[in-house]
Amino acid sequence: MSDEKILIGVIGGSGLYHLDNLTFVKTVNPETPWGHPSSPITIASLPSGAKIAFLARHGVGHSINPSAVPGRANIAALKSLGVRAILAFSAVGSLREEIAPGSFAIPTQIIDRTKGIRPASFFQDTNVVAHAMFGDPFSNKFVKWLEDKVAKALEKEGRGVKLFTEKCIVCMEGPQFSTRAESKMYRAWGGDLINMSVLPEAKLAREAELSYALIATATDYDSWRPQSEAVTAHEVFKTLKANADTSRFVAATILEELQEAITGENASTFLEEVGSMKFSIMPRSEKQNPEDRAKLAYILPEYFSGEEQ
């Protein structure tokens, strides 16, 4: 574990491979019990001197398929650096006419359409059972704080980018895009956005007791519009660069304030996930495997570092 006070982790999605307004410090590549993260993590300092950690979800040069992203290693590596809050970015498809390509959204709910390919829990393959609360899959106070700050940042940028809030995001397996039938079904279910990355990332952040929020950037209309061609990678790329430029502007505008929020007098309220796993870990009916406890202590030292009882 790192002794540096790096409280904020930023995960960049498609098109977002670096941030602006930061001073490079170093790169680190922690080896966790679940392997190395997607990419070496860039440690950079804000103008105030506070440090943040940036991780490219799909690796250097976008070389990792969504289903193969090492989510457990990514979240564990950020936690090992001291990170308490993760601000994630992701390119998404829009399932609503009003959320036009180029729009930004901060979702509050998730529909899981992944297919069990991705390891979705730190407790998987251990003899320790835990059931994390996930009714509100994003950190509510973090989300509410972001809504105001991101709206102001977009207004300041002046490109007319709209922000949508209180939206539901569908996470599909991929790497293929949706069929038209699936896209229409997701709309009927109440989905507003669709991507391939928010899970298991949000679940793992919850298990690691990290506050987590997602800024979604719309690149396309998925495949539900009868008057449009089905979504293609070429269409996505056309919008990706502008969205990434705006994402960097938003991050550069709000990260200093986020650092202040996390270290201020209301920090304990803002970091609402701390302690959330205490009653999620099932009571021990038999002796836990010491190797499993050692592995879990990497992300939850409060519960697994001590002697077995």
PDB file of C-alpha atoms in Angstrom:
ATOM      1  CA  MET A   1       0.000   0.000   0.000  1.00  0.00           C
ATOM      2  CA  SER A   2       1.145   3.529  -0.779  1.00  0.00           C
ATOM      3  CA  ASP A   3       1.894   6.128   1.877  1.00  0.00           C
ATOM      4  CA  GLU A   4       1.041   8.969  -0.524  1.00  0.00           C
ATOM      5  CA  LYS A   5      -2.300  10.697  -0.027  1.00  0.00           C
ATOM      6  CA  ILE A   6      -3.913  10.117  -3.402  1.00  0.00           C
ATOM      7  CA  LEU A   7      -7.624  10.343  -2.704  1.00  0.00           C
ATOM      8  CA  ILE A   8      -9.081  10.690  -6.211  1.00  0.00           C
ATOM      9  CA  GLY A   9      -8.929   8.122  -8.973  1.00  0.00           C
ATOM     10  CA  VAL A  10     -10.034   8.921 -12.522  1.00  0.00           C
ATOM     11  CA  ILE A  11     -10.839   6.116 -14.944  1.00  0.00           C
ATOM     12  CA  GLY A  12     -10.791   7.156 -18.585  1.00  0.00           C
ATOM     13  CA  GLY A  13     -12.921   5.366 -21.150  1.00  0.00           C
ATOM     14  CA  SER A  14     -12.831   5.231 -24.936  1.00  0.00           C
ATOM     15  CA  GLY A  15     -11.036   8.286 -26.308  1.00  0.00           C
ATOM     16  CA  LEU A  16      -9.984   9.595 -22.895  1.00  0.00           C
ATOM     17  CA  TYR A  17      -6.403   8.481 -22.362  1.00  0.00           C
ATOM     18  CA  HIS A  18      -4.973  11.491 -20.503  1.00  0.00           C
ATOM     19  CA  LEU A  19      -6.104  14.574 -18.568  1.00  0.00           C
ATOM     20  CA  ASP A  20      -5.262  18.276 -18.901  1.00  0.00           C
ATOM     21  CA  ASN A  21      -4.235  20.919 -16.353  1.00  0.00           C
ATOM     22  CA  LEU A  22      -2.120  18.428 -14.397  1.00  0.00           C
ATOM     23  CA  THR A  23       1.571  18.094 -13.695  1.00  0.00           C
ATOM     24  CA  PHE A  24       2.965  14.643 -14.343  1.00  0.00           C
ATOM     25  CA  VAL A  25       4.644  13.091 -11.293  1.00  0.00           C
ATOM     26  CA  LYS A  26       5.251   9.431 -12.161  1.00  0.00           C
ATOM     27  CA  THR A  27       3.638   6.213 -13.317  1.00  0.00           C
ATOM     28  CA  VAL A  28       3.080   3.195 -11.113  1.00  0.00           C
ATOM     29  CA  ASN A  29       1.932  -0.319 -11.950  1.00  0.00           C
ATOM     30  CA  PRO A  30       0.859  -2.073  -8.740  1.00  0.00           C
ATOM     31  CA  GLU A  31       0.658  -5.845  -8.778  1.00  0.00           C
ATOM     32  CA  THR A  32      -2.504  -6.760  -6.908  1.00  0.00           C
ATOM     33  CA  PRO A  33      -3.732 -10.228  -5.898  1.00  0.00           C
ATOM     34  CA  TRP A  34      -5.842 -10.012  -9.086  1.00  0.00           C
ATOM     35  CA  GLY A  35      -2.955  -9.019 -11.340  1.00  0.00           C
ATOM     36  CA  HIS A  36      -1.863  -5.704 -12.836  1.00  0.00           C
ATOM     37  CA  PRO A  37      -4.329  -2.950 -13.817  1.00  0.00           C
ATOM     38  CA  SER A  38      -5.345  -2.225 -17.425  1.00  0.00           C
ATOM     39  CA  SER A  39      -2.515   0.250 -17.801  1.00  0.00           C
ATOM     40  CA  PRO A  40       0.204   1.821 -15.679  1.00  0.00           C
ATOM     41  CA  ILE A  41      -1.440   4.432 -13.460  1.00  0.00           C
ATOM     42  CA  THR A  42      -0.390   8.029 -13.985  1.00  0.00           C
ATOM     43  CA  ILE A  43       0.127   9.996 -10.783  1.00  0.00           C
ATOM     44  CA  ALA A  44      -0.263  13.720 -11.435  1.00  0.00           C
ATOM     45  CA  SER A  45      -0.637  16.805  -9.287  1.00  0.00           C
ATOM     46  CA  LEU A  46      -3.353  19.433  -9.412  1.00  0.00           C
ATOM     47  CA  PRO A  47      -2.394  23.130  -9.345  1.00  0.00           C
ATOM     48  CA  SER A  48      -2.818  22.991  -5.541  1.00  0.00           C
ATOM     49  CA  GLY A  49      -0.258  20.193  -5.330  1.00  0.00           C
ATOM     50  CA  ALA A  50      -2.793  17.507  -4.450  1.00  0.00           C
ATOM     51  CA  LYS A  51      -2.210  14.272  -6.343  1.00  0.00           C
ATOM     52  CA  ILE A  52      -4.686  12.248  -8.395  1.00  0.00           C
ATOM     53  CA  ALA A  53      -4.397   8.849 -10.090  1.00  0.00           C
ATOM     54  CA  PHE A  54      -5.444   8.315 -13.720  1.00  0.00           C
ATOM     55  CA  LEU A  55      -6.090   4.891 -15.247  1.00  0.00           C
ATOM     56  CA  ALA A  56      -6.966   4.095 -18.881  1.00  0.00           C
ATOM     57  CA  ARG A  57      -9.694   1.442 -18.637  1.00  0.00           C
ATOM     58  CA  HIS A  58      -8.980  -0.144 -22.022  1.00  0.00           C
ATOM     59  CA  GLY A  59      -5.203  -0.019 -21.740  1.00  0.00           C
ATOM     60  CA  VAL A  60      -2.530   1.859 -23.630  1.00  0.00           C
ATOM     61  CA  GLY A  61      -3.680   2.295 -27.218  1.00  0.00           C
ATOM     62  CA  HIS A  62      -7.155   0.909 -26.414  1.00  0.00           C
ATOM     63  CA  SER A  63      -5.967  -2.690 -26.560  1.00  0.00           C
ATOM     64  CA  ILE A  64      -8.372  -4.391 -24.105  1.00  0.00           C
ATOM     65  CA  ASN A  65     -11.821  -5.660 -25.071  1.00  0.00           C
ATOM     66  CA  PRO A  66     -14.615  -4.533 -22.655  1.00  0.00           C
ATOM     67  CA  SER A  67     -15.191  -8.127 -21.510  1.00  0.00           C
ATOM     68  CA  ALA A  68     -11.491  -8.549 -20.729  1.00  0.00           C
ATOM     69  CA  VAL A  69     -10.906  -5.360 -18.695  1.00  0.00           C
ATOM     70  CA  PRO A  70      -9.253  -6.489 -15.416  1.00  0.00           C
ATOM     71  CA  GLY A  71     -11.805  -4.734 -13.225  1.00  0.00           C
ATOM     72  CA  ARG A  72     -10.678  -6.260  -9.929  1.00  0.00           C
ATOM     73  CA  ALA A  73      -7.056  -5.314 -10.546  1.00  0.00           C
ATOM     74  CA  ASN A  74      -8.065  -1.776 -11.577  1.00  0.00           C
ATOM     75  CA  ILE A  75     -10.143  -1.075  -8.477  1.00  0.00           C
ATOM     76  CA  ALA A  76      -7.704  -2.836  -6.124  1.00  0.00           C
ATOM     77  CA  ALA A  77      -4.745  -0.917  -7.584  1.00  0.00           C
ATOM     78  CA  LEU A  78      -6.489   2.424  -7.092  1.00  0.00           C
ATOM     79  CA  LYS A  79      -7.482   1.506  -3.530  1.00  0.00           C
ATOM     80  CA  SER A  80      -3.874   0.500  -2.792  1.00  0.00           C
ATOM     81  CA  LEU A  81      -2.777   4.048  -3.676  1.00  0.00           C
ATOM     82  CA  GLY A  82      -5.143   5.505  -1.084  1.00  0.00           C
ATOM     83  CA  VAL A  83      -7.963   6.423  -3.473  1.00  0.00           C
ATOM     84  CA  ARG A  84     -11.307   7.018  -1.757  1.00  0.00           C
ATOM     85  CA  ALA A  85     -13.430   8.284  -4.673  1.00  0.00           C
ATOM     86  CA  ILE A  86     -13.460   7.239  -8.329  1.00  0.00           C
ATOM     87  CA  LEU A  87     -14.665   9.530 -11.093  1.00  0.00           C
ATOM     88  CA  ALA A  88     -15.181   7.332 -14.149  1.00  0.00           C
ATOM     89  CA  PHE A  89     -15.798   8.400 -17.733  1.00  0.00           C
ATOM     90  CA  SER A  90     -17.377   6.233 -20.415  1.00  0.00           C
ATOM     91  CA  ALA A  91     -18.554   6.605 -23.987  1.00  0.00           C
ATOM     92  CA  VAL A  92     -22.191   5.451 -24.235  1.00  0.00           C
ATOM     93  CA  GLY A  93     -24.988   4.977 -26.718  1.00  0.00           C
ATOM     94  CA  SER A  94     -28.209   6.928 -26.271  1.00  0.00           C
ATOM     95  CA  LEU A  95     -31.586   5.213 -25.985  1.00  0.00           C
ATOM     96  CA  ARG A  96     -33.509   8.510 -25.892  1.00  0.00           C
ATOM     97  CA  GLU A  97     -34.074  11.046 -28.651  1.00  0.00           C
ATOM     98  CA  GLU A  98     -33.344  14.019 -26.396  1.00  0.00           C
ATOM     99  CA  ILE A  99     -29.917  12.633 -25.396  1.00  0.00           C
ATOM    100  CA  ALA A 100     -28.258  13.486 -28.693  1.00  0.00           C
ATOM    101  CA  PRO A 101     -24.708  12.409 -29.567  1.00  0.00           C
ATOM    102  CA  GLY A 102     -22.352  14.831 -27.847  1.00  0.00           C
ATOM    103  CA  SER A 103     -24.530  15.060 -24.725  1.00  0.00           C
ATOM    104  CA  PHE A 104     -23.256  14.229 -21.234  1.00  0.00           C
ATOM    105  CA  ALA A 105     -25.187  12.281 -18.602  1.00  0.00           C
ATOM    106  CA  ILE A 106     -24.703  11.244 -14.984  1.00  0.00           C
ATOM    107  CA  PRO A 107     -26.670   8.025 -14.403  1.00  0.00           C
ATOM    108  CA  THR A 108     -28.133   6.884 -11.105  1.00  0.00           C
ATOM    109  CA  GLN A 109     -29.267   3.345 -12.014  1.00  0.00           C
ATOM    110  CA  ILE A 110     -27.903   0.320 -13.892  1.00  0.00           C
ATOM    111  CA  ILE A 111     -29.479  -2.631 -15.709  1.00  0.00           C
ATOM    112  CA  ASP A 112     -27.040  -5.546 -15.933  1.00  0.00           C
ATOM    113  CA  ARG A 113     -26.928  -7.332 -19.293  1.00  0.00           C
ATOM    114  CA  THR A 114     -23.436  -8.791 -18.941  1.00  0.00           C
ATOM    115  CA  LYS A 115     -23.255 -12.565 -19.202  1.00  0.00           C
ATOM    116  CA  GLY A 116     -21.104 -13.833 -16.352  1.00  0.00           C
ATOM    117  CA  ILE A 117     -17.888 -13.660 -18.339  1.00  0.00           C
ATOM    118  CA  ARG A 118     -16.401 -10.880 -16.214  1.00  0.00           C
ATOM    119  CA  PRO A 119     -15.364 -11.581 -12.605  1.00  0.00           C
ATOM    120  CA  ALA A 120     -17.791  -9.351 -10.727  1.00  0.00           C
ATOM    121  CA  SER A 121     -16.709  -9.735  -7.108  1.00  0.00           C
ATOM    122  CA  PHE A 122     -13.529  -9.702  -5.045  1.00  0.00           C
ATOM    123  CA  PHE A 123     -15.087 -12.563  -3.064  1.00  0.00           C
ATOM    124  CA  GLN A 124     -15.365 -14.790  -6.136  1.00  0.00           C
ATOM    125  CA  ASP A 125     -13.287 -17.975  -5.850  1.00  0.00           C
ATOM    126  CA  THR A 126     -12.870 -17.533  -2.081  1.00  0.00           C
ATOM    127  CA  ASN A 127     -14.638 -19.248   0.813  1.00  0.00           C
ATOM    128  CA  VAL A 128     -15.743 -15.864   2.166  1.00  0.00           C
ATOM    129  CA  VAL A 129     -19.306 -14.878   1.246  1.00  0.00           C
ATOM    130  CA  ALA A 130     -20.414 -11.240   1.031  1.00  0.00           C
ATOM    131  CA  HIS A 131     -23.541  -9.555  -0.320  1.00  0.00           C
ATOM    132  CA  ALA A 132     -22.871  -5.865  -0.956  1.00  0.00           C
ATOM    133  CA  MET A 133     -25.781  -3.431  -1.019  1.00  0.00           C
ATOM    134  CA  PHE A 134     -26.295  -2.290  -4.610  1.00  0.00           C
ATOM    135  CA  GLY A 135     -29.803  -0.815  -4.718  1.00  0.00           C
ATOM    136  CA  ASP A 136     -28.225   2.545  -5.476  1.00  0.00           C
ATOM    137  CA  PRO A 137     -25.277   1.490  -7.643  1.00  0.00           C
ATOM    138  CA  PHE A 138     -23.652   4.929  -7.708  1.00  0.00           C
ATOM    139  CA  SER A 139     -22.698   6.976  -4.661  1.00  0.00           C
ATOM    140  CA  ASN A 140     -25.691   9.268  -4.189  1.00  0.00           C
ATOM    141  CA  LYS A 141     -23.969  12.206  -2.502  1.00  0.00           C
ATOM    142  CA  PHE A 142     -21.087  12.105  -4.976  1.00  0.00           C
ATOM    143  CA  VAL A 143     -23.572  12.056  -7.877  1.00  0.00           C
ATOM    144  CA  LYS A 144     -25.546  15.014  -6.522  1.00  0.00           C
ATOM    145  CA  TRP A 145     -22.324  16.972  -6.008  1.00  0.00           C
ATOM    146  CA  LEU A 146     -21.230  16.167  -9.568  1.00  0.00           C
ATOM    147  CA  GLU A 147     -24.504  17.206 -11.176  1.00  0.00           C
ATOM    148  CA  ASP A 148     -24.046  20.831 -10.162  1.00  0.00           C
ATOM    149  CA  LYS A 149     -20.293  20.976 -10.808  1.00  0.00           C
ATOM    150  CA  VAL A 150     -20.434  19.300 -14.231  1.00  0.00           C
ATOM    151  CA  ALA A 151     -23.332  21.505 -15.356  1.00  0.00           C
ATOM    152  CA  LYS A 152     -21.326  24.616 -14.466  1.00  0.00           C
ATOM    153  CA  ALA A 153     -18.209  23.264 -16.198  1.00  0.00           C
ATOM    154  CA  LEU A 154     -20.141  22.557 -19.400  1.00  0.00           C
ATOM    155  CA  GLU A 155     -21.627  26.035 -19.314  1.00  0.00           C
ATOM    156  CA  LYS A 156     -18.173  27.495 -18.809  1.00  0.00           C
ATOM    157  CA  GLU A 157     -16.794  25.560 -21.788  1.00  0.00           C
ATOM    158  CA  GLY A 158     -19.414  27.240 -23.957  1.00  0.00           C
ATOM    159  CA  ARG A 159     -19.921  24.542 -26.597  1.00  0.00           C
ATOM    160  CA  GLY A 160     -23.579  24.053 -25.681  1.00  0.00           C
ATOM    161  CA  VAL A 161     -23.139  20.494 -24.409  1.00  0.00           C
ATOM    162  CA  LYS A 162     -26.242  19.390 -22.505  1.00  0.00           C
ATOM    163  CA  LEU A 163     -26.152  17.444 -19.237  1.00  0.00           C
ATOM    164  CA  PHE A 164     -28.796  14.852 -18.365  1.00  0.00           C
ATOM    165  CA  THR A 165     -29.273  13.483 -14.854  1.00  0.00           C
ATOM    166  CA  GLU A 166     -31.273  10.764 -13.073  1.00  0.00           C
ATOM    167  CA  LYS A 167     -30.752   8.358 -15.983  1.00  0.00           C
ATOM    168  CA  CYS A 168     -30.550   4.566 -16.166  1.00  0.00           C
ATOM    169  CA  ILE A 169     -27.636   2.927 -17.979  1.00  0.00           C
ATOM    170  CA  VAL A 170     -27.724  -0.571 -19.470  1.00  0.00           C
ATOM    171  CA  CYS A 171     -24.428  -2.458 -19.387  1.00  0.00           C
ATOM    172  CA  MET A 172     -24.238  -5.046 -22.176  1.00  0.00           C
ATOM    173  CA  GLU A 173     -21.550  -7.653 -22.784  1.00  0.00           C
ATOM    174  CA  GLY A 174     -20.381  -6.713 -26.283  1.00  0.00           C
ATOM    175  CA  PRO A 175     -18.097  -6.374 -28.092  1.00  0.00           C
ATOM    176  CA  GLN A 176     -20.835  -6.307 -30.758  1.00  0.00           C
ATOM    177  CA  PHE A 177     -23.374  -3.498 -30.581  1.00  0.00           C
ATOM    178  CA  SER A 178     -27.081  -4.158 -29.870  1.00  0.00           C
ATOM    179  CA  THR A 179     -29.555  -5.619 -32.312  1.00  0.00           C
ATOM    180  CA  ARG A 180     -32.495  -3.332 -33.100  1.00  0.00           C
ATOM    181  CA  ALA A 181     -34.780  -5.634 -31.104  1.00  0.00           C
ATOM    182  CA  GLU A 182     -32.516  -5.468 -28.052  1.00  0.00           C
ATOM    183  CA  SER A 183     -32.206  -1.696 -28.327  1.00  0.00           C
ATOM    184  CA  LYS A 184     -36.003  -1.312 -28.366  1.00  0.00           C
ATOM    185  CA  MET A 185     -36.298  -3.721 -25.426  1.00  0.00           C
ATOM    186  CA  TYR A 186     -33.860  -1.690 -23.340  1.00  0.00           C
ATOM    187  CA  ARG A 187     -35.959   1.425 -23.992  1.00  0.00           C
ATOM    188  CA  ALA A 188     -39.084  -0.430 -22.876  1.00  0.00           C
ATOM    189  CA  TRP A 189     -37.270  -1.454 -19.681  1.00  0.00           C
ATOM    190  CA  GLY A 190     -36.542   2.180 -18.860  1.00  0.00           C
ATOM    191  CA  GLY A 191     -32.951   2.311 -20.094  1.00  0.00           C
ATOM    192  CA  ASP A 192     -31.680   5.717 -21.202  1.00  0.00           C
ATOM    193  CA  LEU A 193     -28.036   4.930 -21.983  1.00  0.00           C
ATOM    194  CA  ILE A 194     -26.053   1.844 -22.927  1.00  0.00           C
ATOM    195  CA  ASN A 195     -22.384   0.922 -22.592  1.00  0.00           C
ATOM    196  CA  MET A 196     -20.075  -2.047 -22.036  1.00  0.00           C
ATOM    197  CA  SER A 197     -17.980  -0.800 -19.110  1.00  0.00           C
ATOM    198  CA  VAL A 198     -19.862   0.327 -16.006  1.00  0.00           C
ATOM    199  CA  LEU A 199     -20.047  -3.246 -14.707  1.00  0.00           C
ATOM    200  CA  PRO A 200     -18.429  -4.860 -12.868  1.00  0.00           C
ATOM    201  CA  GLU A 201     -16.548  -1.602 -12.175  1.00  0.00           C
ATOM    202  CA  ALA A 202     -19.328  -0.099 -10.043  1.00  0.00           C
ATOM    203  CA  LYS A 203     -19.875  -3.365  -8.144  1.00  0.00           C
ATOM    204  CA  LEU A 204     -16.184  -3.727  -7.367  1.00  0.00           C
ATOM    205  CA  ALA A 205     -15.908  -0.118  -6.221  1.00  0.00           C
ATOM    206  CA  ARG A 206     -18.788  -0.776  -3.800  1.00  0.00           C
ATOM    207  CA  GLU A 207     -17.092  -3.890  -2.401  1.00  0.00           C
ATOM    208  CA  ALA A 208     -13.882  -1.888  -1.932  1.00  0.00           C
ATOM    209  CA  GLU A 209     -15.885   0.812  -0.093  1.00  0.00           C
ATOM    210  CA  LEU A 210     -14.993   3.470  -2.655  1.00  0.00           C
ATOM    211  CA  SER A 211     -17.350   6.251  -3.706  1.00  0.00           C
ATOM    212  CA  TYR A 212     -18.019   5.847  -7.433  1.00  0.00           C
ATOM    213  CA  ALA A 213     -19.757   7.979 -10.047  1.00  0.00           C
ATOM    214  CA  LEU A 214     -19.859   7.873 -13.835  1.00  0.00           C
ATOM    215  CA  ILE A 215     -19.870  10.687 -16.367  1.00  0.00           C
ATOM    216  CA  ALA A 216     -21.345   9.194 -19.534  1.00  0.00           C
ATOM    217  CA  THR A 217     -20.655  10.804 -22.907  1.00  0.00           C
ATOM    218  CA  ALA A 218     -23.076   9.941 -25.717  1.00  0.00           C
ATOM    219  CA  THR A 219     -21.536   9.053 -29.072  1.00  0.00           C
ATOM    220  CA  ASP A 220     -24.514   7.568 -30.960  1.00  0.00           C
ATOM    221  CA  TYR A 221     -28.184   6.519 -30.857  1.00  0.00           C
ATOM    222  CA  ASP A 222     -27.541   2.766 -30.558  1.00  0.00           C
ATOM    223  CA  SER A 223     -29.876   0.868 -32.955  1.00  0.00           C
ATOM    224  CA  TRP A 224     -33.444   1.701 -31.924  1.00  0.00           C
ATOM    225  CA  ARG A 225     -34.221   4.549 -34.345  1.00  0.00           C
ATOM    226  CA  PRO A 226     -36.033   3.204 -37.435  1.00  0.00           C
ATOM    227  CA  GLN A 227     -35.018   6.272 -39.451  1.00  0.00           C
ATOM    228  CA  SER A 228     -31.302   5.771 -38.804  1.00  0.00           C
ATOM    229  CA  GLU A 229     -28.613   3.289 -39.716  1.00  0.00           C
ATOM    230  CA  ALA A 230     -27.557   0.915 -36.933  1.00  0.00           C
ATOM    231  CA  VAL A 231     -24.654   2.177 -34.847  1.00  0.00           C
ATOM    232  CA  THR A 232     -21.166   1.559 -36.251  1.00  0.00           C
ATOM    233  CA  ALA A 233     -17.693   2.089 -34.826  1.00  0.00           C
ATOM    234  CA  HIS A 234     -17.092   4.706 -37.545  1.00  0.00           C
ATOM    235  CA  GLU A 235     -20.068   6.745 -36.310  1.00  0.00           C
ATOM    236  CA  VAL A 236     -18.851   6.490 -32.716  1.00  0.00           C
ATOM    237  CA  PHE A 237     -15.348   7.716 -33.586  1.00  0.00           C
ATOM    238  CA  LYS A 238     -16.726  10.877 -35.199  1.00  0.00           C
ATOM    239  CA  THR A 239     -18.120  12.068 -31.848  1.00  0.00           C
ATOM    240  CA  LEU A 240     -15.476  10.533 -29.598  1.00  0.00           C
ATOM    241  CA  LYS A 241     -12.810  13.225 -29.966  1.00  0.00           C
ATOM    242  CA  ALA A 242     -15.122  16.152 -29.175  1.00  0.00           C
ATOM    243  CA  ASN A 243     -16.513  14.271 -26.171  1.00  0.00           C
ATOM    244  CA  ALA A 244     -13.000  13.472 -24.934  1.00  0.00           C
ATOM    245  CA  ASP A 245     -11.953  17.137 -25.254  1.00  0.00           C
ATOM    246  CA  THR A 246     -14.981  18.190 -23.203  1.00  0.00           C
ATOM    247  CA  SER A 247     -14.328  15.422 -20.657  1.00  0.00           C
ATOM    248  CA  ARG A 248     -10.795  16.732 -20.140  1.00  0.00           C
ATOM    249  CA  PHE A 249     -12.146  20.265 -19.692  1.00  0.00           C
ATOM    250  CA  VAL A 250     -14.722  19.072 -17.147  1.00  0.00           C
ATOM    251  CA  ALA A 251     -12.114  17.084 -15.214  1.00  0.00           C
ATOM    252  CA  ALA A 252      -9.675  20.010 -15.184  1.00  0.00           C
ATOM    253  CA  THR A 253     -12.465  22.282 -13.920  1.00  0.00           C
ATOM    254  CA  ILE A 254     -13.840  20.115 -11.107  1.00  0.00           C
ATOM    255  CA  LEU A 255     -11.000  17.977  -9.746  1.00  0.00           C
ATOM    256  CA  GLU A 256      -9.650  20.686  -7.460  1.00  0.00           C
ATOM    257  CA  GLU A 257     -13.112  21.185  -5.953  1.00  0.00           C
ATOM    258  CA  LEU A 258     -13.522  17.435  -5.601  1.00  0.00           C
ATOM    259  CA  GLN A 259     -10.267  17.259  -3.671  1.00  0.00           C
ATOM    260  CA  GLU A 260     -11.550  19.976  -1.340  1.00  0.00           C
ATOM    261  CA  ALA A 261     -14.845  18.132  -0.847  1.00  0.00           C
ATOM    262  CA  ILE A 262     -13.084  14.898   0.047  1.00  0.00           C
ATOM    263  CA  THR A 263     -10.738  16.558   2.518  1.00  0.00           C
ATOM    264  CA  GLY A 264     -13.192  19.114   3.940  1.00  0.00           C
ATOM    265  CA  GLU A 265     -15.268  19.019   7.108  1.00  0.00           C
ATOM    266  CA  ASN A 266     -18.056  17.048   5.406  1.00  0.00           C
ATOM    267  CA  ALA A 267     -15.685  14.432   3.984  1.00  0.00           C
ATOM    268  CA  SER A 268     -17.133  11.578   6.034  1.00  0.00           C
ATOM    269  CA  THR A 269     -20.589  12.315   4.624  1.00  0.00           C
ATOM    270  CA  PHE A 270     -19.301  12.631   1.078  1.00  0.00           C
ATOM    271  CA  LEU A 271     -17.415   9.318   1.301  1.00  0.00           C
ATOM    272  CA  GLU A 272     -20.576   7.445   2.227  1.00  0.00           C
ATOM    273  CA  GLU A 273     -19.362   3.968   1.227  1.00  0.00           C
ATOM    274  CA  VAL A 274     -16.760   3.713   4.005  1.00  0.00           C
ATOM    275  CA  GLY A 275     -17.925   1.017   6.421  1.00  0.00           C
ATOM    276  CA  SER A 276     -20.643  -0.246   4.075  1.00  0.00           C
ATOM    277  CA  MET A 277     -19.201  -3.767   3.846  1.00  0.00           C
ATOM    278  CA  LYS A 278     -19.147  -4.347   7.593  1.00  0.00           C
ATOM    279  CA  PHE A 279     -22.546  -6.035   7.619  1.00  0.00           C
ATOM    280  CA  SER A 280     -22.311  -7.421   4.069  1.00  0.00           C
ATOM    281  CA  ILE A 281     -19.787 -10.116   4.964  1.00  0.00           C
ATOM    282  CA  MET A 282     -21.615 -13.220   6.117  1.00  0.00           C
ATOM    283  CA  PRO A 283     -20.854 -14.486   9.665  1.00  0.00           C
ATOM    284  CA  ARG A 284     -18.234 -17.183   9.659  1.00  0.00           C
ATOM    285  CA  SER A 285     -19.705 -20.656  10.007  1.00  0.00           C
ATOM    286  CA  GLU A 286     -16.319 -22.296   9.622  1.00  0.00           C
ATOM    287  CA  LYS A 287     -12.706 -21.211   9.520  1.00  0.00           C
ATOM    288  CA  GLN A 288     -11.864 -18.909   6.618  1.00  0.00           C
ATOM    289  CA  ASN A 289      -8.985 -19.762   4.336  1.00  0.00           C
ATOM    290  CA  PRO A 290      -5.943 -17.678   5.419  1.00  0.00           C
ATOM    291  CA  GLU A 291      -4.963 -17.189   1.778  1.00  0.00           C
ATOM    292  CA  ASP A 292      -8.413 -15.812   0.991  1.00  0.00           C
ATOM    293  CA  ARG A 293      -8.251 -13.498   3.994  1.00  0.00           C
ATOM    294  CA  ALA A 294      -4.827 -12.234   2.919  1.00  0.00           C
ATOM    295  CA  LYS A 295      -6.132 -11.518  -0.582  1.00  0.00           C
ATOM    296  CA  LEU A 296      -9.219  -9.694   0.707  1.00  0.00           C
ATOM    297  CA  ALA A 297      -7.109  -7.704   3.173  1.00  0.00           C
ATOM    298  CA  TYR A 298      -5.590  -5.954   0.143  1.00  0.00           C
ATOM    299  CA  ILE A 299      -8.877  -4.103  -0.426  1.00  0.00           C
ATOM    300  CA  LEU A 300     -10.538  -4.390   2.998  1.00  0.00           C
ATOM    301  CA  PRO A 301      -7.783  -4.351   5.618  1.00  0.00           C
ATOM    302  CA  GLU A 302     -10.261  -3.248   8.286  1.00  0.00           C
ATOM    303  CA  TYR A 303     -12.003  -6.621   8.144  1.00  0.00           C
ATOM    304  CA  PHE A 304      -9.325  -9.095   7.118  1.00  0.00           C
ATOM    305  CA  SER A 305      -5.942  -7.925   8.376  1.00  0.00           C
ATOM    306  CA  GLY A 306      -6.386  -9.082  11.962  1.00  0.00           C
ATOM    307  CA  GLU A 307      -6.137 -12.537  13.464  1.00  0.00           C
ATOM    308  CA  GLU A 308      -8.961 -14.963  12.796  1.00  0.00           C
ATOM    309  CA  GLN A 309     -11.397 -15.306  15.618  1.00  0.00           C
TER     310      GLN A 309
END
